[in-house]
Coordinates of C-alpha atoms and ligand atoms in Angstrom, one line a residue:
X1 CA 148.0 165.3 125.4
X2 CA 150.3 168.4 125.4
X3 CA 147.5 170.7 126.3
X4 CA 146.6 169.4 129.8
X5 CA 150.3 169.4 130.7
X6 CA 150.6 173.0 129.6
X7 CA 147.6 173.9 131.7
X8 CA 149.1 172.1 134.8
X9 CA 152.1 174.4 134.6
X10 CA 149.8 177.4 135.7
X11 CA 149.4 178.5 139.4
X12 CA 150.3 176.0 142.2
X13 CA 146.9 176.4 144.0
X14 CA 145.0 173.6 142.3
X15 CA 147.9 171.2 142.9
X16 CA 147.7 171.9 146.5
X17 CA 144.0 171.3 146.5
X18 CA 144.5 168.0 144.7
X19 CA 146.9 167.0 147.3
X20 CA 144.1 167.4 149.8
X21 CA 142.0 164.6 148.2
X22 CA 141.9 161.5 150.3
X23 CA 142.7 158.2 148.6
X24 CA 139.8 156.2 147.2
X25 CA 139.8 153.5 149.9
X26 CA 139.2 156.2 152.4
X27 CA 136.3 157.7 150.4
X28 CA 134.3 154.4 150.1
X29 CA 134.1 151.1 151.9
X30 CA 136.1 148.4 150.1
X31 CA 133.1 146.3 148.9
X32 CA 131.3 149.3 147.5
X33 CA 134.5 150.4 145.7
X34 CA 134.8 146.9 144.2
X35 CA 131.3 146.9 142.9
X36 CA 132.0 150.0 140.8
X37 CA 133.0 149.9 137.2
X38 CA 136.2 151.5 135.9
X39 CA 134.2 154.3 134.4
X40 CA 132.4 154.9 137.7
X41 CA 135.7 155.1 139.5
X42 CA 137.0 157.6 137.0
X43 CA 133.8 159.6 137.5
X44 CA 134.3 159.4 141.2
X45 CA 137.9 160.7 141.1
X46 CA 136.8 163.4 138.7
X47 CA 134.0 164.5 141.0
X48 CA 136.5 164.9 143.8
X49 CA 138.8 167.1 141.9
X50 CA 138.3 170.9 142.1
X51 CA 136.8 172.5 139.0
X52 CA 139.2 173.2 136.2
X53 CA 141.8 171.0 137.8
X54 CA 144.5 170.1 135.1
X55 CA 144.1 166.4 135.7
X56 CA 140.5 166.6 134.7
X57 CA 141.4 166.6 131.0
X58 CA 143.6 163.6 131.5
X59 CA 140.8 161.8 133.2
X60 CA 138.3 162.7 130.4
X61 CA 140.9 161.4 127.8
X62 CA 141.3 158.2 129.8
X63 CA 137.6 157.8 130.1
X64 CA 137.1 158.1 126.4
X65 CA 139.7 155.4 125.8
X66 CA 138.1 153.1 128.3
X67 CA 134.6 153.6 126.7
X68 CA 136.0 152.8 123.2
X69 CA 137.7 149.7 124.6
X70 CA 134.6 148.5 126.3
X71 CA 132.6 149.0 123.2
X72 CA 135.1 146.8 121.3
X73 CA 135.0 144.2 124.0
X74 CA 131.2 144.2 123.8
X75 CA 131.1 143.7 120.1
X76 CA 133.7 140.9 120.3
X77 CA 131.6 139.2 123.0
X78 CA 128.5 139.4 120.9
X79 CA 130.3 137.7 118.0
X80 CA 131.7 135.0 120.2
X81 CA 128.2 134.4 121.7
X82 CA 126.7 134.1 118.2
X83 CA 129.4 131.6 117.2
X84 CA 128.8 129.7 120.4
X85 CA 125.1 129.4 119.7
X86 CA 125.8 128.2 116.2
X87 CA 128.3 125.6 117.4
X88 CA 125.8 124.5 120.1
X89 CA 123.0 124.1 117.5
X90 CA 125.2 122.0 115.2
X91 CA 126.3 119.8 118.1
X92 CA 122.8 119.2 119.4
X93 CA 121.0 115.9 118.4
X94 CA 118.4 115.8 115.6
X95 CA 114.7 116.3 116.3
X96 CA 112.6 113.2 116.0
X97 CA 109.5 113.1 113.8
X98 CA 106.5 111.3 115.3
X99 CA 102.9 110.7 114.4
X100 CA 100.4 112.4 116.6
X101 CA 97.7 110.0 117.6
X102 CA 95.5 111.6 120.3
X103 CA 95.5 114.2 123.0
X104 CA 96.2 113.1 126.6
X105 CA 94.5 115.8 128.6
X106 CA 95.2 118.4 129.8
X107 CA 98.5 119.2 128.1
X108 CA 100.1 116.0 126.8
X109 CA 100.0 114.1 123.5
X110 CA 100.0 110.4 122.5
X111 CA 102.7 110.2 119.8
X112 CA 104.3 107.3 118.0
X113 CA 107.9 107.8 117.2
X114 CA 109.8 105.1 115.3
X115 CA 107.2 102.5 116.1
X116 CA 107.2 103.2 119.8
X117 CA 104.4 105.0 121.7
X118 CA 105.1 108.0 124.0
X119 CA 103.0 110.3 126.0
X120 CA 104.9 113.6 125.3
X121 CA 104.7 117.0 126.9
X122 CA 103.6 119.7 124.4
X123 CA 105.2 123.1 124.1
X124 CA 102.7 125.5 125.8
X125 CA 102.9 127.7 122.7
X126 CA 101.3 124.9 120.7
X127 CA 97.6 124.6 121.6
X128 CA 96.7 120.9 121.9
X129 CA 93.5 121.4 120.0
X130 CA 95.6 122.6 117.0
X131 CA 97.1 119.2 116.5
X132 CA 95.2 116.7 114.2
X133 CA 95.3 113.0 114.5
X134 CA 97.7 111.5 112.0
X135 CA 99.8 114.6 111.4
X136 CA 103.5 114.6 112.0
X137 CA 105.1 116.4 115.0
X138 CA 108.6 117.4 115.9
X139 CA 109.9 116.0 119.2
X140 CA 113.0 117.3 120.9
X141 CA 115.6 115.4 122.8
X142 CA 113.3 115.2 125.8
X143 CA 110.5 113.9 123.5
X144 CA 108.5 117.1 124.0
X145 CA 106.4 118.1 121.1
X146 CA 107.9 121.4 119.9
X147 CA 106.4 121.9 116.5
X148 CA 103.5 120.6 114.4
X149 CA 104.3 119.5 110.9
X150 CA 101.9 118.5 108.0
X151 CA 100.7 115.1 107.1
X152 CA 103.1 112.5 105.7
X153 CA 103.1 112.3 101.9
X154 CA 104.7 108.8 101.8
X155 CA 103.9 105.5 103.4
X156 CA 102.9 101.9 102.8
X157 CA 99.8 101.1 100.8
X158 CA 97.5 98.5 102.2
X159 CA 94.0 97.3 101.5
X160 CA 91.1 97.6 104.0
X161 CA 89.9 94.2 105.1
X162 CA 87.1 95.2 107.3
X163 CA 85.5 98.3 108.8
X164 CA 85.2 97.9 112.6
X165 CA 82.2 99.3 114.2
X166 CA 84.1 102.1 116.0
X167 CA 85.5 103.4 112.8
X168 CA 88.9 101.7 113.1
X169 CA 90.1 99.7 110.1
X170 CA 91.3 96.2 109.9
X171 CA 93.9 96.0 107.2
X172 CA 95.8 93.1 105.5
X173 CA 99.5 93.2 104.8
X174 CA 100.3 92.6 101.1
X175 CA 103.0 90.2 102.3
X176 CA 100.3 88.3 104.2
X177 CA 102.5 88.1 107.3
X178 CA 100.1 89.8 109.7
X179 CA 97.0 91.9 109.8
X180 CA 96.8 95.3 111.6
X181 CA 94.2 97.5 113.1
X182 CA 94.7 101.2 112.4
X183 CA 92.8 104.3 113.2
X184 CA 91.6 107.0 110.8
X185 CA 93.5 110.2 110.6
X186 CA 91.6 113.5 110.8
X187 CA 91.7 113.6 107.0
X188 CA 89.6 110.4 106.7
X189 CA 87.4 110.9 109.8
X190 CA 84.3 111.5 107.8
X191 CA 85.3 109.6 104.6
X192 CA 83.0 106.8 103.5
X193 CA 85.4 103.9 103.4
X194 CA 84.8 100.4 102.1
X195 CA 86.6 97.1 102.5
X196 CA 88.8 96.4 99.5
X197 CA 89.8 100.0 99.2
X198 CA 93.5 100.8 98.9
X199 CA 94.7 103.2 101.5
X200 CA 98.0 104.8 102.5
X201 CA 99.3 104.6 106.0
X202 CA 101.7 106.9 107.9
X203 CA 105.3 105.6 108.1
X204 CA 104.6 104.3 111.7
X205 CA 101.7 102.3 110.3
X206 CA 99.3 103.5 112.9
X207 CA 97.0 105.8 111.0
X208 CA 95.2 105.7 107.6
X209 CA 95.9 108.9 105.7
X210 CA 94.7 108.7 102.2
X211 CA 92.4 106.7 99.9
X212 CA 94.1 105.6 96.8
X213 CA 91.3 103.8 95.0
X214 CA 89.1 100.8 95.1
X215 CA 92.0 98.4 94.5
X216 CA 92.5 96.7 91.2
X217 CA 91.6 93.3 92.4
X218 CA 88.0 94.1 93.1
X219 CA 87.5 96.1 89.9
X220 CA 88.8 93.1 88.0
X221 CA 86.4 90.7 89.7
X222 CA 83.3 92.9 89.4
X223 CA 81.2 91.9 86.5
X224 CA 78.5 93.7 84.7
X225 CA 75.3 91.7 84.6
X226 CA 73.5 92.1 81.2
X227 CA 69.9 91.4 80.5
X228 CA 69.5 87.7 81.0
X229 CA 65.9 86.6 81.2
X230 CA 65.5 82.9 82.0
X231 CA 64.4 82.4 78.4
X232 CA 67.9 83.2 77.2
X233 CA 69.2 80.0 78.7
X234 CA 68.4 76.8 76.8
X235 CA 68.2 73.2 77.8
X236 CA 68.5 73.8 81.5
X237 CA 64.9 73.8 82.7
X238 CA 65.6 71.7 85.7
X239 CA 68.5 73.7 86.9
X240 CA 66.5 77.0 86.3
X241 CA 63.6 75.6 88.3
X242 CA 65.9 74.5 91.1
X243 CA 67.5 77.9 91.3
X244 CA 64.1 79.7 91.3
X245 CA 62.9 77.4 94.1
X246 CA 66.1 77.9 96.1
X247 CA 66.7 81.6 95.8
X248 CA 63.8 83.4 94.2
X249 CA 61.0 81.9 96.3
X250 CA 62.5 82.7 99.7
X251 CA 63.4 86.2 98.6
X252 CA 59.9 86.9 97.2
X253 CA 57.9 85.2 99.9
X254 CA 59.8 86.0 103.0
X255 CA 56.8 86.0 105.3
X256 CA 55.6 82.5 104.2
X257 CA 59.0 81.1 104.8
X258 CA 59.2 82.7 108.2
X259 CA 55.7 81.4 109.1
X260 CA 56.7 77.8 108.2
X261 CA 60.1 78.3 109.8
X262 CA 61.5 76.9 106.6
X263 CA 65.3 77.2 106.4
X264 CA 66.5 79.5 103.7
X265 CA 69.7 78.8 101.9
X266 CA 72.5 81.3 101.6
X267 CA 73.6 80.0 98.3
X268 CA 73.9 77.0 96.1
X269 CA 76.4 74.9 94.1
X270 CA 76.1 74.6 90.4
X271 CA 78.0 71.5 89.2
X272 CA 78.5 70.0 85.8
X273 CA 80.8 70.0 82.8
X274 CA 82.3 73.2 81.5
X275 CA 80.6 75.4 79.0
X276 CA 77.1 74.3 79.9
X277 CA 76.0 77.6 81.5
X278 CA 77.0 77.6 85.1
X279 CA 78.3 81.1 85.0
X280 CA 75.4 82.1 82.8
X281 CA 72.9 80.7 85.3
X282 CA 74.7 82.5 88.1
X283 CA 74.4 85.8 86.3
X284 CA 70.8 85.1 85.3
X285 CA 70.0 84.5 88.9
X286 CA 71.2 88.0 89.7
X287 CA 69.4 89.6 86.8
X288 CA 66.0 87.8 87.4
X289 CA 66.0 88.2 91.2
X290 CA 66.5 92.0 90.7
X291 CA 63.7 92.1 88.2
X292 CA 61.3 90.1 90.3
X293 CA 62.0 92.1 93.5
X294 CA 61.5 95.3 91.4
X295 CA 58.2 94.1 90.0
X296 CA 56.9 93.0 93.4
X297 CA 58.1 95.6 95.8
X298 CA 58.9 98.5 93.5
X299 CA 62.4 98.7 95.1
X300 CA 65.3 98.4 92.7
X301 CA 68.4 96.8 94.3
X302 CA 71.3 97.1 91.9
X303 CA 73.4 93.9 91.5
X304 CA 76.9 93.6 92.7
X305 CA 78.3 90.5 91.1
X306 CA 81.8 89.4 92.1
X307 CA 83.1 86.6 89.8
X308 CA 86.1 84.9 91.3
X309 CA 88.0 82.0 89.8
X310 CA 89.2 79.7 92.6
X311 CA 92.8 79.2 91.4
X312 CA 93.2 83.0 91.3
X313 CA 92.7 83.1 95.1
X314 CA 95.4 80.6 95.8
X315 CA 98.5 82.6 96.8
X316 CA 101.9 81.6 97.8
X317 CA 101.9 84.0 100.7
X318 CA 100.8 82.5 104.0
X319 CA 97.5 83.9 104.9
X320 CA 96.9 85.9 101.8
X321 CA 94.3 83.6 100.3
X322 CA 92.3 83.7 103.5
X323 CA 92.6 87.5 103.5
X324 CA 91.2 87.6 100.0
X325 CA 88.2 85.4 100.8
X326 CA 87.5 87.4 103.9
X327 CA 87.7 90.5 101.8
X328 CA 85.3 89.2 99.2
X329 CA 82.7 88.4 101.9
X330 CA 83.2 91.7 103.6
X331 CA 82.6 93.6 100.4
X332 CA 79.4 91.7 99.7
X333 CA 78.1 92.4 103.1
X334 CA 78.9 96.1 102.8
X335 CA 77.3 96.4 99.4
X336 CA 74.3 94.6 100.7
X337 CA 74.1 97.0 103.6
X338 CA 74.1 99.8 101.0
X339 CA 71.0 98.2 99.4
X340 CA 72.6 96.2 96.6
X341 CA 71.9 92.5 95.8
X342 CA 75.4 91.1 96.3
X343 CA 76.4 87.8 94.6
X344 CA 79.7 86.1 95.2
X345 CA 80.2 83.6 92.4
X346 CA 83.2 81.3 92.9
X347 CA 84.1 79.4 89.8
X348 CA 86.3 76.3 89.9
X349 CA 85.4 76.2 93.6
X350 CA 87.0 72.8 94.1
X351 CA 90.4 74.4 93.8
X352 CA 90.0 76.4 97.0
X353 CA 87.2 74.5 98.8
X354 CA 88.2 71.0 97.9
X355 CA 88.9 68.2 100.3
X356 CA 92.4 68.2 101.4
X357 CA 93.5 65.2 99.3
X358 CA 92.3 66.9 96.2
X359 CA 94.7 69.8 96.0
X360 CA 98.3 70.6 95.8
X361 CA 98.0 73.4 98.2
X362 CA 97.1 71.3 101.2
X363 CA 98.2 73.7 103.9
X364 CA 96.2 76.5 102.3
X365 CA 93.1 74.4 101.9
X366 CA 93.3 73.3 105.5
X367 CA 92.8 76.9 106.6
X368 CA 90.6 78.1 103.7
X369 CA 87.8 75.6 104.2
X370 CA 87.2 76.4 107.9
X371 CA 87.5 80.1 107.2
X372 CA 85.0 79.9 104.4
X373 CA 82.6 78.0 106.7
X374 CA 82.9 80.7 109.3
X375 CA 82.2 83.4 106.8
X376 CA 79.2 81.5 105.5
X377 CA 77.9 80.9 109.1
X378 CA 78.2 84.7 109.7
X379 CA 75.9 85.5 106.8
X380 CA 72.3 86.1 107.7
X381 CA 70.0 84.4 105.2
X382 CA 68.1 86.8 102.9
X383 CA 70.3 89.7 103.8
X384 CA 70.9 90.3 100.1
X385 CA 74.1 88.2 99.9
X386 CA 74.0 85.1 97.8
X387 CA 77.0 82.8 97.4
X388 CA 77.1 80.6 94.3
X389 CA 79.8 78.0 93.8
X390 CA 80.5 76.4 90.4
X391 CA 82.5 73.3 89.9
X392 CA 83.2 70.7 87.3
X393 CA 84.1 68.3 90.1
X394 CA 81.6 68.6 92.9
X395 CA 82.8 65.3 94.3
X396 CA 86.0 67.1 95.3
X397 CA 84.4 69.8 97.3
X398 CA 84.8 69.5 101.1
X399 CA 81.5 68.2 102.6
X400 CA 81.8 70.8 105.4
X401 CA 81.0 73.5 102.8
X402 CA 77.9 71.7 101.7
X403 CA 76.3 71.3 105.2
X404 CA 72.8 72.7 105.9
X405 CA 73.0 76.4 106.6
X406 CA 75.9 76.9 104.2
X407 CA 75.7 75.8 100.6
X408 CA 73.2 73.0 101.1
X409 CA 71.6 73.0 97.6
X410 CA 73.5 71.2 94.9
X411 CA 72.1 72.0 91.4
X412 CA 73.2 69.9 88.5
X413 CA 73.9 71.7 85.2
X414 CA 73.7 68.9 82.7
X415 CA 75.0 68.8 79.1
X416 CA 72.1 69.7 76.9
X417 CA 70.3 66.7 75.3
X418 CA 69.1 66.8 71.8
X419 CA 66.0 68.8 72.5
X420 CA 67.9 71.1 74.8
X421 CA 70.6 71.7 72.2
X422 CA 68.0 72.5 69.6
X423 CA 66.5 75.0 72.0
X424 CA 69.9 76.6 72.4
X425 CA 70.5 76.8 68.7
X426 CA 67.2 78.5 68.4
X427 CA 68.2 81.1 71.1
X428 CA 71.3 82.0 69.1
X429 CA 69.7 81.9 65.7
X430 CA 67.6 84.9 66.5
X431 CA 64.6 85.9 64.4
X432 CA 66.1 89.3 63.9
X433 CA 69.1 87.7 61.9
X434 CA 69.0 87.3 58.1
X435 CA 68.2 83.6 58.1
X436 CA 67.8 81.6 54.9
X437 CA 65.2 79.3 56.4
X438 CA 62.8 79.4 59.3
X439 CA 64.9 79.3 62.4
X440 CA 63.3 76.1 63.8
X441 CA 64.3 74.3 60.6
X442 CA 67.8 75.5 60.7
X443 CA 68.1 74.6 64.4
X444 CA 66.7 71.2 63.7
X445 CA 69.1 70.5 60.8
X446 CA 72.2 71.5 62.7
X447 CA 71.1 69.6 65.8
X448 CA 70.5 66.4 63.8
X449 CA 74.1 66.7 62.4
X450 CA 75.5 67.4 65.9
X451 CA 73.8 64.5 67.5
X452 CA 74.1 61.9 64.7
X453 CA 75.3 58.5 66.0
X454 CA 77.7 58.2 63.0
X455 CA 81.3 57.0 63.0
X456 CA 82.3 60.5 62.2
X457 CA 80.8 61.7 65.4
X458 CA 82.5 59.2 67.6
X459 CA 84.7 61.2 69.8
X460 CA 85.7 59.6 73.1
X461 CA 86.4 56.0 74.1
X462 CA 85.4 55.1 77.6
X463 CA 86.4 51.9 79.6
X464 CA 84.4 51.2 82.7
X465 CA 85.6 49.5 85.8
X466 CA 83.4 46.6 84.9
X467 CA 85.5 46.2 81.7
X468 CA 82.7 47.5 79.4
X469 CA 83.8 49.7 76.6
X470 CA 81.7 52.5 75.1
X471 CA 82.0 55.4 72.8
X472 CA 80.9 58.9 73.4
X473 CA 79.6 60.8 70.4
X474 CA 80.0 64.5 69.8
X475 CA 76.4 65.0 70.8
X476 CA 77.1 63.5 74.2
X477 CA 79.6 66.3 74.7
X478 CA 77.5 69.1 73.4
X479 CA 77.5 72.3 75.4
X480 CA 75.9 75.7 75.2
X481 CA 79.4 77.2 74.7
X482 CA 80.0 74.9 71.6
X483 CA 76.6 75.8 70.2
X484 CA 77.1 79.5 70.7
X485 CA 80.5 79.1 69.0
X486 CA 79.0 77.2 66.0
X487 CA 76.5 79.9 65.4
X488 CA 79.1 82.6 65.6
X489 CA 81.3 80.8 63.2
X490 CA 78.4 80.3 60.8
X491 CA 77.6 84.0 60.9
X492 CA 81.2 84.8 60.0
X493 CA 80.9 82.5 56.9
X494 CA 77.8 84.4 55.8
X495 CA 79.5 87.7 56.3
X496 CA 82.6 86.7 54.4
X497 CA 80.4 85.5 51.5
X498 CA 78.6 88.8 51.5
X499 CA 81.9 90.7 51.3
X500 CA 83.2 88.4 48.5
X501 CA 80.1 88.5 46.3
X502 CA 79.0 92.0 47.2
X503 CA 75.5 90.6 47.5
X504 CA 73.2 90.5 50.5
X505 CA 73.6 87.0 51.9
X506 CA 71.7 85.1 54.5
X507 CA 72.8 82.5 57.0
X508 CA 72.2 79.1 55.5
X509 CA 72.0 75.5 56.7
X510 CA 75.3 74.9 55.0
X511 CA 77.0 77.6 57.0
X512 CA 75.9 76.0 60.1
X513 CA 76.9 72.5 59.1
X514 CA 80.3 73.7 58.0
X515 CA 80.8 75.7 61.2
X516 CA 79.9 72.6 63.2
X517 CA 82.5 70.5 61.3
X518 CA 85.2 73.2 61.9
X519 CA 84.3 73.5 65.5
X520 CA 84.7 69.8 66.0
X521 CA 87.9 69.6 64.0
X522 CA 89.5 72.2 66.2
X523 CA 88.5 70.7 69.5
X524 CA 89.2 74.0 71.1
X525 CA 87.3 73.3 74.2
X526 CA 89.1 70.2 75.2
X527 CA 92.0 70.0 77.5
X528 CA 95.5 69.5 75.9
X529 CA 96.7 67.0 78.5
X530 CA 95.8 63.3 78.4
X531 CA 95.0 63.0 82.1
X532 CA 91.8 61.1 82.9
X533 CA 90.8 63.7 85.5
X534 CA 90.9 66.5 82.9
X535 CA 88.8 64.5 80.5
X536 CA 86.4 63.5 83.2
X537 CA 85.7 67.1 83.9
X538 CA 84.2 67.3 80.5
X539 CA 81.8 64.5 81.0
X540 CA 79.1 63.7 83.5
X541 CA 80.7 60.4 84.4
X542 CA 81.3 59.3 87.9
X543 CA 85.1 59.1 88.3
X544 CA 84.8 56.0 90.4
X545 CA 83.4 53.9 87.5
X546 CA 85.7 55.0 84.8
X547 CA 89.2 53.7 84.4
X548 CA 90.1 54.9 81.0
X549 CA 88.9 57.8 78.9
X550 CA 90.4 59.4 75.9
X551 CA 89.9 60.5 72.3
X552 CA 89.0 58.0 69.7
X553 CA 91.4 59.4 67.2
X554 CA 94.6 61.4 68.0
X555 CA 93.6 65.0 68.2
X556 CA 94.8 67.3 65.4
X557 CA 97.1 69.2 67.7
X558 CA 98.5 66.1 69.2
X559 CA 99.1 63.7 66.4
X560 CA 102.7 62.9 67.3
X561 CA 102.5 62.0 70.9
X562 CA 98.8 61.6 71.4
X563 CA 96.6 58.5 71.8
X564 CA 94.3 57.1 74.3
X565 CA 95.4 57.3 77.9
Ligands
ADP601 P1 80.4 77.3 82.5 O1 80.4 78.3 83.6 O2 79.5 76.1 82.8 O3 81.7 76.8 82.2 P2 79.4 79.4 80.9 O4 78.2 79.8 81.6 O5 80.6 80.2 81.1 O6 79.8 77.9 81.2 O7 79.1 79.3 79.3 C1 79.9 79.9 78.3 C2 79.0 80.5 77.2 O8 78.3 79.5 76.6 C3 78.0 81.4 77.8 O9 78.4 82.7 77.9 C4 76.9 81.3 76.7 O10 77.2 82.1 75.6 C5 77.0 79.9 76.3 N1 76.1 79.0 77.0 C6 76.4 78.0 77.8 N2 75.4 77.3 78.2 C7 74.3 77.9 77.6 C8 72.9 77.7 77.7 N3 72.4 76.7 78.4 N4 72.1 78.5 77.0 C9 72.6 79.5 76.3 N5 73.9 79.7 76.2 C10 74.7 78.9 76.8

């Protein structure tokens, strides 16, 4: 700063001139002066000084200092502003994530946040058309949609109960507490959905997002129907005829039935002791109906055979059993609509469709029976859905189920008599097997042994209400299942002999007789408990007339505590 001072010590003329400068407040009005920045004021003073005035250098020096200072202040302000913004962001509340459901024209959106519905404004930078139903969106504090996110990757898994006509889905809750109706997300808009499928919902449980599979339950219940011509069932001619009259005739002669306005059943009940072919008859119905329709019309309707065991449907969750039954019907209807021949076969039907007094699950039965009736009433006859019930205790089935228009045909599946048993033996002793004798001879021999009225064959003691006592012989308790098991066992004897001797052996009369003896000794097919009701299930007896029923000798497995009930 020495230099300007040195210069100011020159001639006195410039100082005089400087003295002639009026003060600033005289140069400009006060307001104008106040609106000027420090630099502008310096520039103003400098402009008033004569050229080369010594103070000019001081002013330039001062100006540079001020410029540097202002720059520093500017930078500091910017840093403070950035910090302010960061603090502001950290302090602001979190955004909410919602599920976008639908547009609300022209510029708003229907969004579900935390289970509550909102109509939200949408940031104009986000075109409404770019949002897809079911995707997640970010909502700010004012619940305005400020960003679109992708689809949820998590969410509850549920099963479709029913497809509603407008594309929405009725779903059941696994807990059975309530059912919901949800819409499809954009991802599933065109997907071919079916009831019974497992799907994933968004976290708000409003939209179906993903199909996870058919659901294990249905796959487990679905049964493959093998080739089962009527001839493969022995000793059930009456039952077979009744089924053909009940189901095959109306399906094959629709016009005739219509012309006579003859009511067409939607299904039938097969009742009789276990192991006598109820399930077999059910499947044979499916197989033969398909074949008959194919032969007559040339159209092949694949079977869809759901095999349900009644007790499996009973569930401790309130409403879950009903949901399952509804689900089964819905699936059959859908498959039928797709061109299949749908069969719903309910085994041990008395356990879910019994009179209220019959079951332990009274509260469940009281809702299941009316629900089943409603589903039955909703079925159109001949719409390719056939319901078959099977039961060992038809007397326990609620009469409401068996009214006309529902399951009004009861078909008895009896134990095979001697002739029937021989027929079944012949079915299993196939001509193609290595038999030691003609198959009719073998079948006759083993049937004679099976049905002999010998002491050996005495099996059950029965006491009637009248006081009369009687015995049941093994032949009285013959069943297709036992006969099939005897033949299988005889085959295994022949195979073992062949392995032991290294010779080509044949199935002999002796193999069969031994197998019969073993089968009887093991009593595999009989219930382990000594409860009259269980034993009655095995017989054709009317429970009203029997007061006592039990094995003649203690069964092998039950020697210690057994005896007649
Ligand atoms: P249910 O349903 O009456 O308890 P199933 O139909 O399940 O009896 O029969 C069990 C098995 O016994 C069948 O798979 C079949 O091998 C054999 N069976 C039963 N009844 C007959 C029959 N009448 N003719 C041929 N085989 C039979």
